[in-house]
């Protein structure tokens, strides 16, 4: 059973940057490549929302709230997906989750806290 392990969260001041990573363990390359991948976030008292998405062939799209500030990418060789977050705002404070979806699977990371202070 594959697992997604997130890292890179923490506390940062408004205007700062963080890079989140989501590494897929026990996942062969062909399975990794076949997955469509996303980052979601959930702030206290709010519903989980998708912030960024990357298809298996590298096409990306973003929520309007993060467009121009966040960049999603992946490294097939490292079985890892990234979320580069720049110009962070207090409204970006949330638990961030990575998600890999294919015809055969729907994996979620454990969630990682990102806190942006004003």
PDB file of N, CA and C in Angstrom, residues 29-117:
ATOM      1  N   UNK A  29       7.100   3.822 -10.447  1.00  0.00           N
ATOM      2  CA  UNK A  29       7.065   5.013 -11.289  1.00  0.00           C
ATOM      3  C   UNK A  29       5.831   5.050 -12.180  1.00  0.00           C
ATOM      4  N   UNK A  30       5.472   3.910 -12.771  1.00  0.00           N
ATOM      5  CA  UNK A  30       4.331   3.911 -13.692  1.00  0.00           C
ATOM      6  C   UNK A  30       3.032   4.304 -12.987  1.00  0.00           C
ATOM      7  N   UNK A  31       2.904   3.900 -11.738  1.00  0.00           N
ATOM      8  CA  UNK A  31       1.718   4.278 -10.971  1.00  0.00           C
ATOM      9  C   UNK A  31       1.777   5.765 -10.639  1.00  0.00           C
ATOM     10  N   UNK A  32       2.956   6.236 -10.200  1.00  0.00           N
ATOM     11  CA  UNK A  32       3.115   7.660  -9.896  1.00  0.00           C
ATOM     12  C   UNK A  32       2.742   8.496 -11.108  1.00  0.00           C
ATOM     13  N   UNK A  33       3.255   8.113 -12.274  1.00  0.00           N
ATOM     14  CA  UNK A  33       3.019   8.913 -13.481  1.00  0.00           C
ATOM     15  C   UNK A  33       1.546   8.922 -13.850  1.00  0.00           C
ATOM     16  N   UNK A  34       0.822   7.853 -13.567  1.00  0.00           N
ATOM     17  CA  UNK A  34      -0.578   7.748 -13.970  1.00  0.00           C
ATOM     18  C   UNK A  34      -1.518   8.585 -13.122  1.00  0.00           C
ATOM     19  N   UNK A  35      -0.996   9.106 -11.998  1.00  0.00           N
ATOM     20  CA  UNK A  35      -1.865   9.813 -11.074  1.00  0.00           C
ATOM     21  C   UNK A  35      -2.036  11.279 -11.424  1.00  0.00           C
ATOM     22  N   UNK A  36      -3.245  11.780 -11.219  1.00  0.00           N
ATOM     23  CA  UNK A  36      -3.533  13.187 -11.192  1.00  0.00           C
ATOM     24  C   UNK A  36      -3.370  13.636  -9.739  1.00  0.00           C
ATOM     25  N   UNK A  37      -2.716  14.782  -9.521  1.00  0.00           N
ATOM     26  CA  UNK A  37      -2.320  15.156  -8.163  1.00  0.00           C
ATOM     27  C   UNK A  37      -2.820  16.551  -7.806  1.00  0.00           C
ATOM     28  N   UNK A  38      -3.131  16.718  -6.549  1.00  0.00           N
ATOM     29  CA  UNK A  38      -3.660  18.002  -6.087  1.00  0.00           C
ATOM     30  C   UNK A  38      -3.151  18.324  -4.693  1.00  0.00           C
ATOM     31  N   UNK A  39      -3.202  19.605  -4.386  1.00  0.00           N
ATOM     32  CA  UNK A  39      -3.057  20.099  -3.016  1.00  0.00           C
ATOM     33  C   UNK A  39      -4.406  20.691  -2.603  1.00  0.00           C
ATOM     34  N   UNK A  40      -4.839  20.318  -1.416  1.00  0.00           N
ATOM     35  CA  UNK A  40      -6.033  20.874  -0.806  1.00  0.00           C
ATOM     36  C   UNK A  40      -5.625  21.561   0.501  1.00  0.00           C
ATOM     37  N   UNK A  41      -6.515  22.390   0.996  1.00  0.00           N
ATOM     38  CA  UNK A  41      -6.287  22.958   2.323  1.00  0.00           C
ATOM     39  C   UNK A  41      -7.613  23.095   3.059  1.00  0.00           C
ATOM     40  N   UNK A  42      -7.513  23.084   4.369  1.00  0.00           N
ATOM     41  CA  UNK A  42      -8.698  23.254   5.203  1.00  0.00           C
ATOM     42  C   UNK A  42      -8.354  24.151   6.376  1.00  0.00           C
ATOM     43  N   UNK A  43      -9.004  25.299   6.425  1.00  0.00           N
ATOM     44  CA  UNK A  43      -8.829  26.239   7.522  1.00  0.00           C
ATOM     45  C   UNK A  43      -9.869  25.930   8.600  1.00  0.00           C
ATOM     46  N   UNK A  44      -9.613  26.332   9.834  1.00  0.00           N
ATOM     47  CA  UNK A  44     -10.579  26.068  10.923  1.00  0.00           C
ATOM     48  C   UNK A  44     -11.964  26.607  10.591  1.00  0.00           C
ATOM     49  N   UNK A  45     -12.970  25.764  10.723  1.00  0.00           N
ATOM     50  CA  UNK A  45     -14.349  26.178  10.496  1.00  0.00           C
ATOM     51  C   UNK A  45     -14.735  26.287   9.035  1.00  0.00           C
ATOM     52  N   UNK A  46     -13.843  25.898   8.122  1.00  0.00           N
ATOM     53  CA  UNK A  46     -14.136  25.995   6.693  1.00  0.00           C
ATOM     54  C   UNK A  46     -14.062  24.632   6.032  1.00  0.00           C
ATOM     55  N   UNK A  47     -14.650  24.535   4.849  1.00  0.00           N
ATOM     56  CA  UNK A  47     -14.590  23.291   4.091  1.00  0.00           C
ATOM     57  C   UNK A  47     -13.229  23.145   3.428  1.00  0.00           C
ATOM     58  N   UNK A  48     -12.857  21.897   3.174  1.00  0.00           N
ATOM     59  CA  UNK A  48     -11.618  21.634   2.449  1.00  0.00           C
ATOM     60  C   UNK A  48     -11.774  22.141   1.027  1.00  0.00           C
ATOM     61  N   UNK A  49     -10.747  22.828   0.520  1.00  0.00           N
ATOM     62  CA  UNK A  49     -10.790  23.367  -0.830  1.00  0.00           C
ATOM     63  C   UNK A  49      -9.538  22.946  -1.603  1.00  0.00           C
ATOM     64  N   UNK A  50      -9.717  22.753  -2.893  1.00  0.00           N
ATOM     65  CA  UNK A  50      -8.589  22.442  -3.752  1.00  0.00           C
ATOM     66  C   UNK A  50      -7.898  23.739  -4.126  1.00  0.00           C
ATOM     67  N   UNK A  51      -6.586  23.793  -3.953  1.00  0.00           N
ATOM     68  CA  UNK A  51      -5.844  25.015  -4.285  1.00  0.00           C
ATOM     69  C   UNK A  51      -5.016  24.867  -5.549  1.00  0.00           C
ATOM     70  N   UNK A  52      -4.582  23.654  -5.877  1.00  0.00           N
ATOM     71  CA  UNK A  52      -3.747  23.471  -7.064  1.00  0.00           C
ATOM     72  C   UNK A  52      -3.877  22.029  -7.545  1.00  0.00           C
ATOM     73  N   UNK A  53      -3.757  21.871  -8.864  1.00  0.00           N
ATOM     74  CA  UNK A  53      -3.924  20.558  -9.472  1.00  0.00           C
ATOM     75  C   UNK A  53      -2.929  20.409 -10.610  1.00  0.00           C
ATOM     76  N   UNK A  54      -2.369  19.201 -10.756  1.00  0.00           N
ATOM     77  CA  UNK A  54      -1.481  18.918 -11.878  1.00  0.00           C
ATOM     78  C   UNK A  54      -1.870  17.571 -12.457  1.00  0.00           C
ATOM     79  N   UNK A  55      -2.054  17.527 -13.771  1.00  0.00           N
ATOM     80  CA  UNK A  55      -2.440  16.275 -14.414  1.00  0.00           C
ATOM     81  C   UNK A  55      -1.213  15.392 -14.623  1.00  0.00           C
ATOM     82  N   UNK A  56      -1.467  14.161 -15.078  1.00  0.00           N
ATOM     83  CA  UNK A  56      -0.335  13.255 -15.249  1.00  0.00           C
ATOM     84  C   UNK A  56       0.611  13.733 -16.347  1.00  0.00           C
ATOM     85  N   UNK A  57       0.129  14.543 -17.294  1.00  0.00           N
ATOM     86  CA  UNK A  57       1.031  15.054 -18.321  1.00  0.00           C
ATOM     87  C   UNK A  57       1.465  16.495 -18.063  1.00  0.00           C
ATOM     88  N   UNK A  58       1.260  16.966 -16.831  1.00  0.00           N
ATOM     89  CA  UNK A  58       1.869  18.212 -16.405  1.00  0.00           C
ATOM     90  C   UNK A  58       1.046  19.482 -16.541  1.00  0.00           C
ATOM     91  N   UNK A  59      -0.187  19.396 -16.957  1.00  0.00           N
ATOM     92  CA  UNK A  59      -1.035  20.591 -17.019  1.00  0.00           C
ATOM     93  C   UNK A  59      -1.467  20.987 -15.611  1.00  0.00           C
ATOM     94  N   UNK A  60      -1.490  22.281 -15.370  1.00  0.00           N
ATOM     95  CA  UNK A  60      -1.784  22.766 -14.017  1.00  0.00           C
ATOM     96  C   UNK A  60      -2.969  23.730 -14.009  1.00  0.00           C
ATOM     97  N   UNK A  61      -3.629  23.799 -12.883  1.00  0.00           N
ATOM     98  CA  UNK A  61      -4.605  24.857 -12.656  1.00  0.00           C
ATOM     99  C   UNK A  61      -4.673  25.163 -11.162  1.00  0.00           C
ATOM    100  N   UNK A  62      -5.176  26.360 -10.860  1.00  0.00           N
ATOM    101  CA  UNK A  62      -5.111  26.892  -9.505  1.00  0.00           C
ATOM    102  C   UNK A  62      -6.417  27.558  -9.105  1.00  0.00           C
ATOM    103  N   UNK A  63      -6.667  27.555  -7.808  1.00  0.00           N
ATOM    104  CA  UNK A  63      -7.763  28.350  -7.281  1.00  0.00           C
ATOM    105  C   UNK A  63      -7.443  29.825  -7.487  1.00  0.00           C
ATOM    106  N   UNK A  64      -8.464  30.615  -7.692  1.00  0.00           N
ATOM    107  CA  UNK A  64      -8.253  32.046  -7.925  1.00  0.00           C
ATOM    108  C   UNK A  64      -7.501  32.699  -6.770  1.00  0.00           C
ATOM    109  N   UNK A  65      -7.726  32.222  -5.563  1.00  0.00           N
ATOM    110  CA  UNK A  65      -7.130  32.829  -4.378  1.00  0.00           C
ATOM    111  C   UNK A  65      -5.613  32.663  -4.307  1.00  0.00           C
ATOM    112  N   UNK A  66      -5.062  31.714  -5.065  1.00  0.00           N
ATOM    113  CA  UNK A  66      -3.616  31.470  -4.995  1.00  0.00           C
ATOM    114  C   UNK A  66      -2.927  31.684  -6.331  1.00  0.00           C
ATOM    115  N   UNK A  67      -3.700  31.964  -7.361  1.00  0.00           N
ATOM    116  CA  UNK A  67      -3.132  32.105  -8.696  1.00  0.00           C
ATOM    117  C   UNK A  67      -2.093  33.218  -8.712  1.00  0.00           C
ATOM    118  N   UNK A  68      -0.943  32.926  -9.304  1.00  0.00           N
ATOM    119  CA  UNK A  68       0.136  33.894  -9.359  1.00  0.00           C
ATOM    120  C   UNK A  68       1.062  33.875  -8.152  1.00  0.00           C
ATOM    121  N   UNK A  69       0.661  33.172  -7.097  1.00  0.00           N
ATOM    122  CA  UNK A  69       1.489  33.096  -5.886  1.00  0.00           C
ATOM    123  C   UNK A  69       1.985  31.669  -5.618  1.00  0.00           C
ATOM    124  N   UNK A  70       1.172  30.673  -5.959  1.00  0.00           N
ATOM    125  CA  UNK A  70       1.526  29.274  -5.704  1.00  0.00           C
ATOM    126  C   UNK A  70       1.872  28.587  -7.020  1.00  0.00           C
ATOM    127  N   UNK A  71       2.808  27.637  -6.955  1.00  0.00           N
ATOM    128  CA  UNK A  71       3.174  26.845  -8.122  1.00  0.00           C
ATOM    129  C   UNK A  71       3.232  25.371  -7.734  1.00  0.00           C
ATOM    130  N   UNK A  72       2.499  24.550  -8.462  1.00  0.00           N
ATOM    131  CA  UNK A  72       2.525  23.115  -8.240  1.00  0.00           C
ATOM    132  C   UNK A  72       3.451  22.477  -9.258  1.00  0.00           C
ATOM    133  N   UNK A  73       4.195  21.473  -8.829  1.00  0.00           N
ATOM    134  CA  UNK A  73       5.105  20.769  -9.731  1.00  0.00           C
ATOM    135  C   UNK A  73       5.307  19.364  -9.208  1.00  0.00           C
ATOM    136  N   UNK A  74       5.991  18.541 -10.007  1.00  0.00           N
ATOM    137  CA  UNK A  74       6.293  17.191  -9.566  1.00  0.00           C
ATOM    138  C   UNK A  74       7.606  16.737 -10.161  1.00  0.00           C
ATOM    139  N   UNK A  75       8.230  15.785  -9.491  1.00  0.00           N
ATOM    140  CA  UNK A  75       9.475  15.169  -9.939  1.00  0.00           C
ATOM    141  C   UNK A  75       9.219  13.675  -9.983  1.00  0.00           C
ATOM    142  N   UNK A  76       9.060  13.155 -11.196  1.00  0.00           N
ATOM    143  CA  UNK A  76       8.729  11.731 -11.321  1.00  0.00           C
ATOM    144  C   UNK A  76       9.824  10.857 -10.721  1.00  0.00           C
ATOM    145  N   UNK A  77      11.079  11.205 -10.968  1.00  0.00           N
ATOM    146  CA  UNK A  77      12.178  10.385 -10.476  1.00  0.00           C
ATOM    147  C   UNK A  77      12.211  10.291  -8.962  1.00  0.00           C
ATOM    148  N   UNK A  78      11.780  11.351  -8.289  1.00  0.00           N
ATOM    149  CA  UNK A  78      11.764  11.367  -6.830  1.00  0.00           C
ATOM    150  C   UNK A  78      10.400  10.971  -6.273  1.00  0.00           C
ATOM    151  N   UNK A  79       9.440  10.679  -7.158  1.00  0.00           N
ATOM    152  CA  UNK A  79       8.094  10.323  -6.712  1.00  0.00           C
ATOM    153  C   UNK A  79       7.542  11.398  -5.768  1.00  0.00           C
ATOM    154  N   UNK A  80       7.774  12.650  -6.084  1.00  0.00           N
ATOM    155  CA  UNK A  80       7.435  13.740  -5.175  1.00  0.00           C
ATOM    156  C   UNK A  80       6.713  14.861  -5.912  1.00  0.00           C
ATOM    157  N   UNK A  81       5.697  15.401  -5.245  1.00  0.00           N
ATOM    158  CA  UNK A  81       4.983  16.571  -5.727  1.00  0.00           C
ATOM    159  C   UNK A  81       5.287  17.741  -4.799  1.00  0.00           C
ATOM    160  N   UNK A  82       5.277  18.946  -5.363  1.00  0.00           N
ATOM    161  CA  UNK A  82       5.633  20.126  -4.586  1.00  0.00           C
ATOM    162  C   UNK A  82       4.560  21.199  -4.699  1.00  0.00           C
ATOM    163  N   UNK A  83       4.550  22.081  -3.701  1.00  0.00           N
ATOM    164  CA  UNK A  83       3.756  23.298  -3.789  1.00  0.00           C
ATOM    165  C   UNK A  83       4.633  24.440  -3.278  1.00  0.00           C
ATOM    166  N   UNK A  84       5.087  25.266  -4.214  1.00  0.00           N
ATOM    167  CA  UNK A  84       5.848  26.458  -3.855  1.00  0.00           C
ATOM    168  C   UNK A  84       4.853  27.576  -3.564  1.00  0.00           C
ATOM    169  N   UNK A  85       4.922  28.121  -2.359  1.00  0.00           N
ATOM    170  CA  UNK A  85       3.979  29.151  -1.931  1.00  0.00           C
ATOM    171  C   UNK A  85       4.742  30.434  -1.649  1.00  0.00           C
ATOM    172  N   UNK A  86       4.485  31.457  -2.428  1.00  0.00           N
ATOM    173  CA  UNK A  86       5.128  32.758  -2.274  1.00  0.00           C
ATOM    174  C   UNK A  86       4.100  33.812  -1.869  1.00  0.00           C
ATOM    175  N   UNK A  87       4.601  34.932  -1.382  1.00  0.00           N
ATOM    176  CA  UNK A  87       3.727  36.054  -0.988  1.00  0.00           C
ATOM    177  C   UNK A  87       2.585  35.564  -0.103  1.00  0.00           C
ATOM    178  N   UNK A  88       2.931  34.791   0.900  1.00  0.00           N
ATOM    179  CA  UNK A  88       1.914  34.190   1.751  1.00  0.00           C
ATOM    180  C   UNK A  88       1.144  35.240   2.543  1.00  0.00           C
ATOM    181  N   UNK A  89      -0.135  34.944   2.755  1.00  0.00           N
ATOM    182  CA  UNK A  89      -1.032  35.834   3.473  1.00  0.00           C
ATOM    183  C   UNK A  89      -1.598  35.091   4.689  1.00  0.00           C
ATOM    184  N   UNK A  90      -2.056  35.815   5.695  1.00  0.00           N
ATOM    185  CA  UNK A  90      -2.690  35.138   6.840  1.00  0.00           C
ATOM    186  C   UNK A  90      -3.857  34.240   6.419  1.00  0.00           C
ATOM    187  N   UNK A  91      -4.571  34.610   5.354  1.00  0.00           N
ATOM    188  CA  UNK A  91      -5.678  33.779   4.867  1.00  0.00           C
ATOM    189  C   UNK A  91      -5.223  32.444   4.308  1.00  0.00           C
ATOM    190  N   UNK A  92      -3.928  32.270   4.081  1.00  0.00           N
ATOM    191  CA  UNK A  92      -3.406  30.982   3.616  1.00  0.00           C
ATOM    192  C   UNK A  92      -3.214  29.994   4.767  1.00  0.00           C
ATOM    193  N   UNK A  93      -3.394  30.452   5.984  1.00  0.00           N
ATOM    194  CA  UNK A  93      -3.259  29.574   7.142  1.00  0.00           C
ATOM    195  C   UNK A  93      -4.274  28.444   7.084  1.00  0.00           C
ATOM    196  N   UNK A  94      -3.783  27.203   7.139  1.00  0.00           N
ATOM    197  CA  UNK A  94      -4.638  26.029   7.015  1.00  0.00           C
ATOM    198  C   UNK A  94      -3.796  24.773   7.182  1.00  0.00           C
ATOM    199  N   UNK A  95      -4.482  23.651   7.264  1.00  0.00           N
ATOM    200  CA  UNK A  95      -3.817  22.357   7.115  1.00  0.00           C
ATOM    201  C   UNK A  95      -3.867  22.004   5.628  1.00  0.00           C
ATOM    202  N   UNK A  96      -2.714  21.681   5.077  1.00  0.00           N
ATOM    203  CA  UNK A  96      -2.603  21.372   3.653  1.00  0.00           C
ATOM    204  C   UNK A  96      -2.474  19.858   3.480  1.00  0.00           C
ATOM    205  N   UNK A  97      -3.199  19.342   2.483  1.00  0.00           N
ATOM    206  CA  UNK A  97      -3.209  17.910   2.196  1.00  0.00           C
ATOM    207  C   UNK A  97      -2.847  17.672   0.737  1.00  0.00           C
ATOM    208  N   UNK A  98      -2.067  16.622   0.475  1.00  0.00           N
ATOM    209  CA  UNK A  98      -1.835  16.224  -0.900  1.00  0.00           C
ATOM    210  C   UNK A  98      -2.737  15.025  -1.218  1.00  0.00           C
ATOM    211  N   UNK A  99      -3.056  14.903  -2.495  1.00  0.00           N
ATOM    212  CA  UNK A  99      -3.993  13.879  -2.951  1.00  0.00           C
ATOM    213  C   UNK A  99      -3.551  13.372  -4.312  1.00  0.00           C
ATOM    214  N   UNK A 100      -3.454  12.043  -4.437  1.00  0.00           N
ATOM    215  CA  UNK A 100      -3.132  11.383  -5.699  1.00  0.00           C
ATOM    216  C   UNK A 100      -4.342  10.555  -6.109  1.00  0.00           C
ATOM    217  N   UNK A 101      -4.804  10.747  -7.333  1.00  0.00           N
ATOM    218  CA  UNK A 101      -5.984  10.032  -7.809  1.00  0.00           C
ATOM    219  C   UNK A 101      -5.702   9.397  -9.164  1.00  0.00           C
ATOM    220  N   UNK A 102      -6.142   8.143  -9.306  1.00  0.00           N
ATOM    221  CA  UNK A 102      -6.112   7.474 -10.601  1.00  0.00           C
ATOM    222  C   UNK A 102      -7.327   6.559 -10.663  1.00  0.00           C
ATOM    223  N   UNK A 103      -7.421   5.770 -11.743  1.00  0.00           N
ATOM    224  CA  UNK A 103      -8.523   4.804 -11.842  1.00  0.00           C
ATOM    225  C   UNK A 103      -8.449   3.750 -10.748  1.00  0.00           C
ATOM    226  N   UNK A 104      -7.228   3.548 -10.219  1.00  0.00           N
ATOM    227  CA  UNK A 104      -7.035   2.470  -9.241  1.00  0.00           C
ATOM    228  C   UNK A 104      -6.873   2.955  -7.808  1.00  0.00           C
ATOM    229  N   UNK A 105      -6.690   4.260  -7.583  1.00  0.00           N
ATOM    230  CA  UNK A 105      -6.389   4.665  -6.218  1.00  0.00           C
ATOM    231  C   UNK A 105      -6.864   6.077  -5.916  1.00  0.00           C
ATOM    232  N   UNK A 106      -6.934   6.362  -4.649  1.00  0.00           N
ATOM    233  CA  UNK A 106      -7.266   7.691  -4.145  1.00  0.00           C
ATOM    234  C   UNK A 106      -6.533   7.826  -2.810  1.00  0.00           C
ATOM    235  N   UNK A 107      -5.304   8.380  -2.861  1.00  0.00           N
ATOM    236  CA  UNK A 107      -4.462   8.470  -1.678  1.00  0.00           C
ATOM    237  C   UNK A 107      -4.453   9.907  -1.154  1.00  0.00           C
ATOM    238  N   UNK A 108      -4.397  10.003   0.189  1.00  0.00           N
ATOM    239  CA  UNK A 108      -4.302  11.305   0.855  1.00  0.00           C
ATOM    240  C   UNK A 108      -3.112  11.316   1.798  1.00  0.00           C
ATOM    241  N   UNK A 109      -2.463  12.458   1.880  1.00  0.00           N
ATOM    242  CA  UNK A 109      -1.442  12.652   2.884  1.00  0.00           C
ATOM    243  C   UNK A 109      -2.078  12.906   4.243  1.00  0.00           C
ATOM    244  N   UNK A 110      -1.238  12.967   5.268  1.00  0.00           N
ATOM    245  CA  UNK A 110      -1.727  13.104   6.633  1.00  0.00           C
ATOM    246  C   UNK A 110      -2.094  14.549   6.984  1.00  0.00           C
ATOM    247  N   UNK A 111      -1.695  15.466   6.163  1.00  0.00           N
ATOM    248  CA  UNK A 111      -1.955  16.881   6.418  1.00  0.00           C
ATOM    249  C   UNK A 111      -0.778  17.538   7.114  1.00  0.00           C
ATOM    250  N   UNK A 112      -0.514  18.786   6.764  1.00  0.00           N
ATOM    251  CA  UNK A 112       0.588  19.522   7.375  1.00  0.00           C
ATOM    252  C   UNK A 112       0.149  20.965   7.601  1.00  0.00           C
ATOM    253  N   UNK A 113       0.507  21.491   8.772  1.00  0.00           N
ATOM    254  CA  UNK A 113       0.053  22.820   9.149  1.00  0.00           C
ATOM    255  C   UNK A 113       0.921  23.899   8.513  1.00  0.00           C
ATOM    256  N   UNK A 114       0.255  24.902   7.951  1.00  0.00           N
ATOM    257  CA  UNK A 114       0.908  26.121   7.482  1.00  0.00           C
ATOM    258  C   UNK A 114       0.241  27.283   8.214  1.00  0.00           C
ATOM    259  N   UNK A 115       1.050  28.067   8.904  1.00  0.00           N
ATOM    260  CA  UNK A 115       0.542  29.213   9.648  1.00  0.00           C
ATOM    261  C   UNK A 115       1.267  30.468   9.180  1.00  0.00           C
ATOM    262  N   UNK A 116       0.497  31.462   8.775  1.00  0.00           N
ATOM    263  CA  UNK A 116       1.062  32.724   8.291  1.00  0.00           C
ATOM    264  C   UNK A 116       0.656  33.816   9.265  1.00  0.00           C
ATOM    265  N   UNK A 117       1.645  34.428   9.879  1.00  0.00           N
ATOM    266  CA  UNK A 117       1.373  35.481  10.854  1.00  0.00           C
ATOM    267  C   UNK A 117       1.368  36.844  10.172  1.00  0.00           C
TER     268      UNK A 117
END
